[in-house]
Coordinates of C-alpha atoms in Angstrom, one line a residue:
M65 CA 33.2 -7.1 17.3
G66 CA 32.6 -3.3 17.2
E67 CA 29.8 -1.0 18.1
E68 CA 26.5 -2.6 19.2
V69 CA 22.8 -1.8 19.0
V70 CA 21.9 -0.8 22.5
R71 CA 18.7 1.3 22.7
P72 CA 15.0 1.1 23.1
L73 CA 13.1 -0.3 20.2
S74 CA 11.8 2.4 17.9
A75 CA 8.1 3.0 17.6
A76 CA 7.8 0.9 14.4
Q77 CA 9.9 -1.9 16.0
R78 CA 7.9 -1.8 19.2
W79 CA 4.6 -2.0 17.2
F80 CA 5.8 -5.2 15.5
W81 CA 7.2 -6.5 18.8
L82 CA 3.8 -6.0 20.4
I83 CA 2.1 -7.9 17.6
D84 CA 4.7 -10.7 17.8
Q85 CA 3.8 -11.2 21.5
L86 CA 0.3 -12.1 20.4
S87 CA 0.9 -13.9 17.1
P88 CA 4.3 -14.8 15.4
A89 CA 5.5 -12.1 13.0
N90 CA 7.9 -14.1 10.9
C91 CA 9.3 -13.8 7.5
V92 CA 10.7 -16.9 5.7
V93 CA 12.8 -17.6 2.6
R94 CA 13.6 -21.0 1.1
L95 CA 16.6 -21.3 -1.2
R96 CA 17.3 -24.6 -3.0
V97 CA 21.0 -25.2 -3.5
R98 CA 22.0 -27.9 -6.0
G99 CA 25.0 -30.1 -4.9
P100 CA 26.9 -30.4 -1.6
I101 CA 27.5 -27.9 1.0
G102 CA 30.8 -28.5 3.0
A103 CA 30.7 -29.6 6.6
Y104 CA 30.2 -26.7 9.0
R105 CA 30.1 -24.2 6.1
L106 CA 26.7 -22.9 7.1
E107 CA 27.6 -22.5 10.8
E108 CA 30.7 -20.6 9.8
A109 CA 28.8 -18.4 7.4
A110 CA 26.1 -17.7 9.9
N111 CA 28.7 -16.7 12.4
A112 CA 30.4 -14.4 9.9
V113 CA 27.1 -12.7 9.1
V114 CA 26.3 -12.2 12.7
A115 CA 29.8 -10.7 13.3
E116 CA 29.2 -8.3 10.3
F117 CA 25.8 -6.8 11.3
P118 CA 25.3 -5.4 14.8
L119 CA 21.5 -5.8 14.6
L120 CA 21.9 -9.6 14.4
R121 CA 24.0 -9.5 17.7
A122 CA 21.2 -7.7 19.5
V123 CA 18.5 -9.4 21.6
V124 CA 15.3 -7.9 23.0
T125 CA 14.8 -7.5 26.7
D126 CA 12.1 -5.9 28.9
G127 CA 11.3 -2.3 27.9
P128 CA 11.4 -3.5 25.1
S129 CA 15.0 -2.6 24.4
F130 CA 17.9 -3.9 22.4
V131 CA 20.9 -5.1 24.3
T132 CA 24.0 -7.0 23.1
S133 CA 23.6 -10.8 23.3
A134 CA 25.9 -12.7 25.6
D135 CA 26.0 -15.4 22.9
P136 CA 25.4 -13.8 19.5
H137 CA 24.5 -16.5 17.0
L138 CA 22.1 -17.6 14.4
P139 CA 21.1 -21.3 15.1
V140 CA 21.7 -23.7 12.2
L141 CA 19.6 -26.9 12.2
H142 CA 20.3 -29.9 9.9
R143 CA 18.0 -32.6 8.7
I144 CA 18.1 -35.3 6.1
V145 CA 14.7 -35.6 4.3
T146 CA 13.2 -38.6 2.5
D147 CA 10.9 -36.6 0.4
P148 CA 12.2 -33.8 -1.9
D149 CA 9.0 -31.8 -1.3
E150 CA 9.2 -32.0 2.5
W151 CA 10.5 -28.4 2.6
H152 CA 7.0 -27.1 2.0
T153 CA 5.7 -28.7 5.3
V154 CA 8.7 -27.3 7.2
F155 CA 8.3 -23.9 5.5
D156 CA 4.7 -23.7 6.7
D157 CA 5.7 -24.9 10.2
Q158 CA 8.3 -22.2 10.5
L159 CA 5.8 -19.5 9.7
A160 CA 3.9 -20.7 12.8
T161 CA 6.8 -21.2 15.1
P162 CA 7.7 -18.1 17.2
I163 CA 11.2 -16.7 17.3
D164 CA 12.5 -16.0 20.8
L165 CA 14.0 -12.5 20.4
S166 CA 15.6 -12.7 23.8
T167 CA 18.1 -15.3 22.4
A168 CA 18.5 -14.8 18.6
S169 CA 17.0 -13.0 15.6
G170 CA 16.0 -16.2 13.8
R171 CA 17.2 -19.6 12.6
L172 CA 18.5 -21.4 9.6
I173 CA 17.3 -24.9 8.7
D174 CA 19.1 -27.1 6.2
L175 CA 17.1 -29.9 4.6
A176 CA 19.4 -32.2 2.8
W177 CA 18.1 -34.5 0.0
R178 CA 20.2 -37.6 -0.9
P179 CA 23.5 -36.2 0.5
G180 CA 26.6 -37.8 -1.1
T181 CA 24.9 -38.6 -4.4
C182 CA 24.7 -36.8 -7.7
E183 CA 21.1 -35.9 -6.8
E184 CA 22.0 -34.0 -3.7
H185 CA 20.4 -30.7 -3.0
H186 CA 19.7 -28.6 0.1
D187 CA 16.6 -26.6 0.8
L188 CA 17.8 -23.8 3.1
I189 CA 14.9 -22.2 5.1
L190 CA 15.9 -18.9 6.7
V191 CA 13.5 -17.7 9.3
L192 CA 13.8 -14.2 10.7
S193 CA 11.7 -11.9 12.9
H194 CA 9.6 -9.2 11.1
V195 CA 10.3 -7.1 14.3
L196 CA 13.8 -6.6 12.9
L197 CA 13.7 -7.2 9.2
D198 CA 11.7 -6.9 6.0
G199 CA 11.6 -9.4 3.2
R200 CA 14.3 -7.7 1.1
S201 CA 16.6 -7.7 4.1
M202 CA 15.9 -11.4 4.7
T203 CA 16.8 -12.4 1.2
A204 CA 19.9 -10.2 1.3
L205 CA 21.0 -12.0 4.5
G206 CA 20.4 -15.3 2.7
W207 CA 22.7 -14.2 -0.1
R208 CA 25.4 -13.2 2.4
I209 CA 25.2 -16.5 4.2
L210 CA 25.6 -18.4 1.0
A211 CA 28.4 -16.2 -0.3
C212 CA 30.4 -16.9 2.9
A213 CA 29.5 -20.6 2.7
F214 CA 30.8 -20.8 -0.8
G215 CA 34.2 -19.1 -0.4
E216 CA 33.8 -15.4 0.0
E217 CA 36.1 -13.9 2.6
P218 CA 34.0 -12.2 5.3
P219 CA 34.9 -8.7 6.3
A220 CA 37.5 -8.3 9.1
T221 CA 35.4 -5.8 11.0
S222 CA 31.8 -5.2 11.9
R223 CA 29.7 -2.6 10.2
P224 CA 28.7 0.3 12.5
P225 CA 25.1 0.3 13.7
I226 CA 22.7 2.6 12.0
P227 CA 19.7 4.4 13.6
A228 CA 16.2 2.8 13.5
P229 CA 14.5 3.2 10.1
D230 CA 11.8 5.5 11.5
D231 CA 14.6 7.8 12.7
L232 CA 15.8 8.2 9.1
I233 CA 12.6 9.6 7.7
P234 CA 13.0 13.2 6.4
A235 CA 11.4 15.7 8.7
A236 CA 9.0 17.0 6.1
H237 CA 7.1 13.7 6.3
T238 CA 7.0 13.2 10.1
G239 CA 4.5 16.0 11.2
L240 CA 1.4 14.8 13.0
L241 CA -1.1 16.4 10.5
R242 CA 0.7 15.0 7.5
C243 CA 0.8 11.5 9.0
L244 CA -2.9 11.7 10.0
R245 CA -3.8 12.9 6.5
A246 CA -1.9 10.1 4.8
N247 CA -3.4 7.3 7.0
L248 CA -6.9 8.6 7.1
A249 CA -7.0 9.1 3.3
G250 CA -6.5 5.4 2.7
Q251 CA -9.0 4.3 5.4
L252 CA -11.7 6.8 4.2
T253 CA -11.2 5.6 0.6
A254 CA -11.7 2.0 1.6
V255 CA -14.9 2.9 3.4
I256 CA -16.3 5.2 0.7
R257 CA -15.5 2.8 -2.1
R258 CA -16.5 -0.3 -0.1
A259 CA -13.3 -2.0 -0.9
T260 CA -13.6 -5.8 -1.3
K261 CA -11.7 -7.9 1.3
L262 CA -10.9 -11.5 1.5
P263 CA -14.1 -13.0 3.0
G264 CA -14.2 -15.1 6.2
V265 CA -13.7 -14.7 10.0
L266 CA -10.2 -14.5 11.4
P267 CA -9.5 -16.7 14.4
P268 CA -8.1 -15.2 17.6
L269 CA -4.5 -13.9 17.3
A270 CA -3.2 -16.5 19.8
I271 CA -4.2 -19.5 17.6
R272 CA -3.7 -17.8 14.2
R273 CA -1.6 -19.9 11.8
T274 CA -0.4 -19.0 8.3
R275 CA -0.2 -21.6 5.6
T276 CA 0.9 -21.3 1.9
V277 CA -0.1 -22.1 -1.6
I278 CA 2.6 -21.6 -4.2
R279 CA 2.5 -20.9 -7.9
T280 CA 5.3 -20.0 -10.4
I281 CA 5.5 -18.4 -13.8
E282 CA 8.5 -19.6 -15.6
G283 CA 10.7 -19.3 -18.7
A284 CA 9.0 -18.3 -22.0
Q285 CA 5.7 -17.6 -20.1
L286 CA 7.5 -15.0 -17.8
A287 CA 9.3 -13.5 -20.8
A288 CA 5.9 -13.1 -22.6
L289 CA 4.3 -11.5 -19.5
R290 CA 7.1 -9.0 -19.2
A291 CA 6.8 -8.1 -22.9
R292 CA 3.1 -7.6 -22.6
C293 CA 3.5 -5.4 -19.5
Q294 CA 5.9 -3.3 -21.4
Q295 CA 3.6 -3.1 -24.3
E296 CA 0.7 -2.0 -22.0
G297 CA 2.8 0.5 -20.1
V298 CA 2.5 -1.2 -16.7
T299 CA 4.9 -3.0 -14.4
V300 CA 4.7 -6.7 -13.6
N301 CA 3.8 -5.7 -10.1
A302 CA 0.8 -3.7 -11.3
A303 CA -0.3 -6.6 -13.4
L304 CA -0.1 -8.9 -10.4
A305 CA -2.1 -6.5 -8.3
A306 CA -4.8 -6.3 -11.0
A307 CA -4.9 -10.1 -11.4
L308 CA -5.2 -10.5 -7.6
A309 CA -8.0 -7.9 -7.5
G310 CA -9.9 -9.9 -10.1
A311 CA -9.4 -13.1 -8.2
L312 CA -10.7 -11.5 -5.0
G313 CA -13.7 -10.2 -6.9
D314 CA -14.4 -13.7 -8.3
L315 CA -14.4 -15.0 -4.8
A316 CA -16.2 -12.3 -2.9
R317 CA -18.5 -10.8 -5.5
P318 CA -18.7 -13.1 -8.6
R319 CA -19.8 -11.5 -11.9
R320 CA -20.0 -8.0 -10.2
S321 CA -17.8 -5.0 -10.3
G322 CA -16.0 -3.3 -7.5
V323 CA -12.6 -2.4 -6.1
A324 CA -10.2 -4.6 -4.1
G325 CA -8.2 -3.1 -1.2
I326 CA -4.6 -4.3 -1.5
G327 CA -1.8 -3.1 0.7
I328 CA 1.5 -2.7 -1.2
P329 CA 4.7 -2.7 0.9
V330 CA 7.2 -0.2 -0.5
D331 CA 10.9 -0.2 -0.1
L332 CA 11.9 3.1 1.5
R333 CA 15.7 2.8 1.5
S334 CA 16.5 5.3 -1.2
R335 CA 14.1 7.8 0.4
L336 CA 15.6 7.7 3.9
H337 CA 18.3 10.1 5.0
P338 CA 21.0 8.9 5.1
A339 CA 20.0 6.0 2.8
P340 CA 21.0 2.6 4.2
D341 CA 23.1 0.3 2.1
D342 CA 21.1 -2.1 -0.1
D343 CA 22.2 -5.1 2.0
E344 CA 21.8 -3.5 5.4
P345 CA 19.3 -5.5 7.5
G346 CA 16.3 -3.7 8.9
M347 CA 12.6 -2.9 8.5
F348 CA 12.7 -0.5 5.6
T349 CA 9.2 -0.9 4.2
A350 CA 5.8 0.8 4.7
V351 CA 2.5 -0.3 3.4
V352 CA 0.7 1.9 0.9
P353 CA -3.0 1.0 0.1
T354 CA -4.2 0.7 -3.5
F355 CA -7.8 0.2 -4.6
V356 CA -7.8 -1.8 -7.7
P357 CA -10.9 -2.1 -9.9
Y358 CA -12.3 -5.5 -11.1
G359 CA -15.3 -6.8 -12.8
P360 CA -16.6 -8.2 -16.1
E361 CA -16.2 -4.8 -17.9
K362 CA -12.7 -4.1 -16.6
S363 CA -9.7 -5.5 -18.5
L364 CA -6.7 -6.7 -16.6
W365 CA -4.5 -4.0 -18.3
D366 CA -6.9 -1.1 -17.5
A367 CA -6.9 -2.3 -13.8
A368 CA -3.1 -2.6 -13.9
R369 CA -2.8 1.0 -15.2
T370 CA -5.1 2.2 -12.3
A371 CA -3.0 0.3 -9.7
K372 CA 0.3 1.7 -11.1
G373 CA -1.1 5.3 -11.2
Q374 CA -2.4 5.1 -7.7
L375 CA 0.8 3.8 -6.3
S376 CA 2.8 6.4 -8.2
Q377 CA 0.6 9.3 -6.9
R378 CA 0.9 8.1 -3.3
L379 CA 4.6 7.8 -3.5
T380 CA 4.9 11.2 -5.0
R381 CA 3.1 12.6 -2.0
G382 CA 5.3 10.7 0.4
A383 CA 2.5 8.5 1.7
D384 CA 4.9 5.7 2.3
L385 CA 7.2 7.8 4.5
S386 CA 4.3 9.3 6.4
A387 CA 2.8 5.8 6.9
L388 CA 6.0 4.7 8.7
A389 CA 6.3 7.9 10.6
A390 CA 2.7 7.8 11.8
I391 CA 3.4 4.8 14.0
R392 CA 5.2 7.0 16.5
Y393 CA 1.9 8.8 17.2
G394 CA -0.2 5.8 18.0
C395 CA 2.0 3.0 19.1
P396 CA 1.0 1.7 22.6
R397 CA 3.5 1.7 25.3
T398 CA 2.6 -1.5 27.1
L399 CA 1.6 -5.0 26.1
E400 CA -1.8 -4.7 27.8
S401 CA -2.8 -1.5 26.0
G402 CA -1.1 -2.9 22.9
R403 CA -3.3 -6.0 23.0
R404 CA -6.5 -3.9 23.0
T405 CA -5.3 -1.7 20.2
I406 CA -4.1 -4.6 18.1
E407 CA -7.3 -6.6 18.5
L408 CA -9.3 -3.5 17.6
I409 CA -7.3 -2.8 14.5
D410 CA -7.5 -6.5 13.6
R411 CA -11.3 -6.5 13.7
R412 CA -11.8 -3.2 11.9
A413 CA -9.1 -3.1 9.3
P414 CA -10.5 -1.6 6.0
W415 CA -8.5 -4.1 3.9
N416 CA -7.0 -7.5 4.8
V417 CA -4.9 -8.4 1.7
T418 CA -1.3 -7.4 1.1
M419 CA 0.9 -8.1 -1.9
S420 CA 4.7 -7.8 -1.4
N421 CA 6.9 -8.1 -4.5
L422 CA 10.7 -8.2 -3.9
G423 CA 11.3 -7.9 -7.6
R424 CA 14.1 -9.4 -9.5
L425 CA 16.8 -10.9 -7.3
T426 CA 20.3 -11.9 -8.4
Q427 CA 22.2 -14.7 -6.6
P428 CA 25.7 -13.7 -5.3
E429 CA 28.8 -14.3 -7.3
T430 CA 31.0 -16.7 -5.3
P431 CA 34.6 -18.0 -5.5
E432 CA 33.2 -21.6 -5.4
P433 CA 30.4 -22.8 -7.7
L434 CA 26.9 -22.0 -6.3
H435 CA 23.7 -23.1 -8.1
I436 CA 20.5 -21.8 -6.6
S437 CA 17.7 -23.4 -8.5
A438 CA 14.6 -22.1 -6.6
L439 CA 13.6 -19.3 -4.2
T440 CA 10.3 -19.0 -2.3
V441 CA 9.4 -16.2 0.1
A442 CA 6.6 -15.9 2.6
G443 CA 5.4 -13.9 5.6
T444 CA 2.8 -14.4 8.4
N445 CA -0.5 -12.6 8.8
P446 CA -0.3 -11.7 12.5
C447 CA -2.6 -8.7 12.6
A448 CA -5.2 -7.1 10.3
S449 CA -4.3 -9.4 7.4
A450 CA -6.0 -12.6 6.1
L451 CA -3.8 -13.0 3.0
T452 CA -0.3 -11.9 2.1
V453 CA 0.9 -12.6 -1.4
A454 CA 4.7 -12.7 -1.5
V455 CA 6.4 -12.5 -4.9
A456 CA 10.0 -12.8 -5.9
T457 CA 11.8 -13.4 -9.2
L458 CA 15.0 -15.4 -9.5
D459 CA 16.5 -15.9 -13.0
A460 CA 13.6 -17.0 -15.3
T461 CA 11.1 -17.9 -12.5
L462 CA 8.6 -15.7 -10.8
S463 CA 7.4 -17.3 -7.5
I464 CA 4.1 -16.3 -6.0
T465 CA 3.3 -17.5 -2.5
F466 CA -0.3 -17.1 -1.2
C467 CA 0.2 -16.9 2.6
Y468 CA -3.3 -17.3 4.1
V469 CA -4.7 -17.6 7.6
D470 CA -5.7 -21.2 8.2
T471 CA -9.5 -21.8 8.8
V472 CA -10.6 -18.4 7.3
L473 CA -11.2 -20.2 4.0
E474 CA -10.7 -23.8 2.9
H475 CA -7.4 -24.7 1.4
A476 CA -9.1 -25.6 -1.9
T477 CA -10.6 -22.1 -2.0
I478 CA -7.1 -20.5 -1.7
E479 CA -5.9 -22.9 -4.5
T480 CA -8.7 -21.6 -6.7
L481 CA -7.9 -18.0 -5.7
A482 CA -4.3 -18.7 -6.7
D483 CA -5.3 -20.2 -10.0
H484 CA -7.7 -17.3 -10.8
T485 CA -4.8 -14.8 -10.0
V486 CA -2.4 -16.5 -12.4
A487 CA -4.8 -17.5 -15.2
P488 CA -5.3 -13.9 -16.6
L489 CA -1.5 -13.4 -16.7
A490 CA -1.0 -16.7 -18.5
R491 CA -3.9 -16.4 -20.8
G492 CA -2.9 -16.9 -24.4
I493 CA 0.5 -18.3 -23.5
S494 CA 1.0 -22.0 -24.2
H495 CA 3.3 -22.9 -21.4
P496 CA 1.4 -24.1 -18.3
V497 CA 1.7 -22.5 -14.8
T498 CA 3.5 -24.6 -12.3
T499 CA 1.4 -25.8 -9.3
R500 CA 2.8 -26.9 -6.0
H501 CA 0.6 -28.6 -3.3

C-alpha cells in the first residue's frame, strides 16, 4: 500500500489518547443520502479510503505508538430502521461508544429507511476518534467515502504519510515562554473577568455521556442572517458566538451582564509548514478562548464584533499555533499521571463551553447522481467541557448541534438554551427555526 505511519504518538495525539482512555473522545457526522446505495458500495469505498490514507491504516499499541494494522479496515455496519428519526438515537449512542484504536480508527453505520421504495434514504453515521482527527477531517473523509461509493475512481497508490500536526508548527511559535504566555493569558482573563460557564456539576469521567439537541436555520432565514452579518461587519461564526454567550447569560445570570468564556477551535492547516492538503486527515485544530459580552444593555451585533475582534487579535499573535505547541511541555507520559492531570484540569477549567464551526461545506461531485439532503456534526465532551456546540452548513441549511454532558443539566434546560441561542439570530425573520427532538 505504500509508506506507513510507524512512530510514537505526538504530544497532542498522546494527550487526546490519555483522555480517550478515561472517557470516549469521539467525533461523529451524519449524512442523509436520498435514494439507493448499491450493494457493497460502502465497504468498497471504505476500503479505498483506508488504502489512500496511511493514518487510517495505523493502530495504536502500548507506548502509545502507531504501528501498521495487520488488518487495515473501517468497519461498515448496516441496519434497516422502522423510524426515519431513529438516526438521532444511534447518533447519540455512537458518541458514547468507545473506539478501540488497537483495531481501527472508527466505524461507519448505514441506517436504511424503506429500501427498495421511492422513499428510500440512508443515514450514514461516520464515527472517528478525536485522537486522530478533527471535525473538518471527519467530514472530508465522509465526502471521500461517498465519492468512491458513487463512482469516483480511487487513486491507484497511497498518499505518503505526513508528520504529526504539532511537528509542522513554525518554530517561532513553539518556544516555552511563548507557549506559556499564550495559555496563561486566556486563563488569567477568564479568572479576572469571572467568565460565565455552563452551570452544573460534571459527573466522573468514566461515566460521562454526551447527548445532543439539534437546531437548524434554513433557506430564506439563513440568507437573511448572512446578509445581516455582512451589513453589521461580522461573520456568522461571530454572531453565533454572541448568541450563545447571551443564552449562557440567560441561564447562569439572568437579567445581568457579564462575559461568557467560549473556546473556539481554529483550523491551522494553512498556517502549518508545510501546509497539509485540505482533505488530509489529522488533528489540525487548536482551541482559542474568547470572552464574549452579554447582558440587557449589550446588543447581539456589538457582542459579535467583540468576539470577531478578539479572535482576530489572538490569531494575529499566533495564539492558536502556540496553544497546540504548548501541549508538548505539559503532556503526561503515563496513564496514571495523565489521569491525575486530566482530572485536575477537568475540575478547574476556566471555561467549559466550546463552539466549533466547520463553515460552508460542499458535497463532492460524483460520476453517479448523489443527493445529500442533511448533514449533522457532533463531538464528545471528554474533559474540561460541559457543552460543545458543533456547527456546519450544507447548501441552504446551517445545522447547530448542542452536545451536552448528560445529568449536568436537564434535557429541557438544554432545549431552552438552544432556543435562546437561535432566537436572537432569527428575530424579525418570518421563517421558523427547525426543532429536532
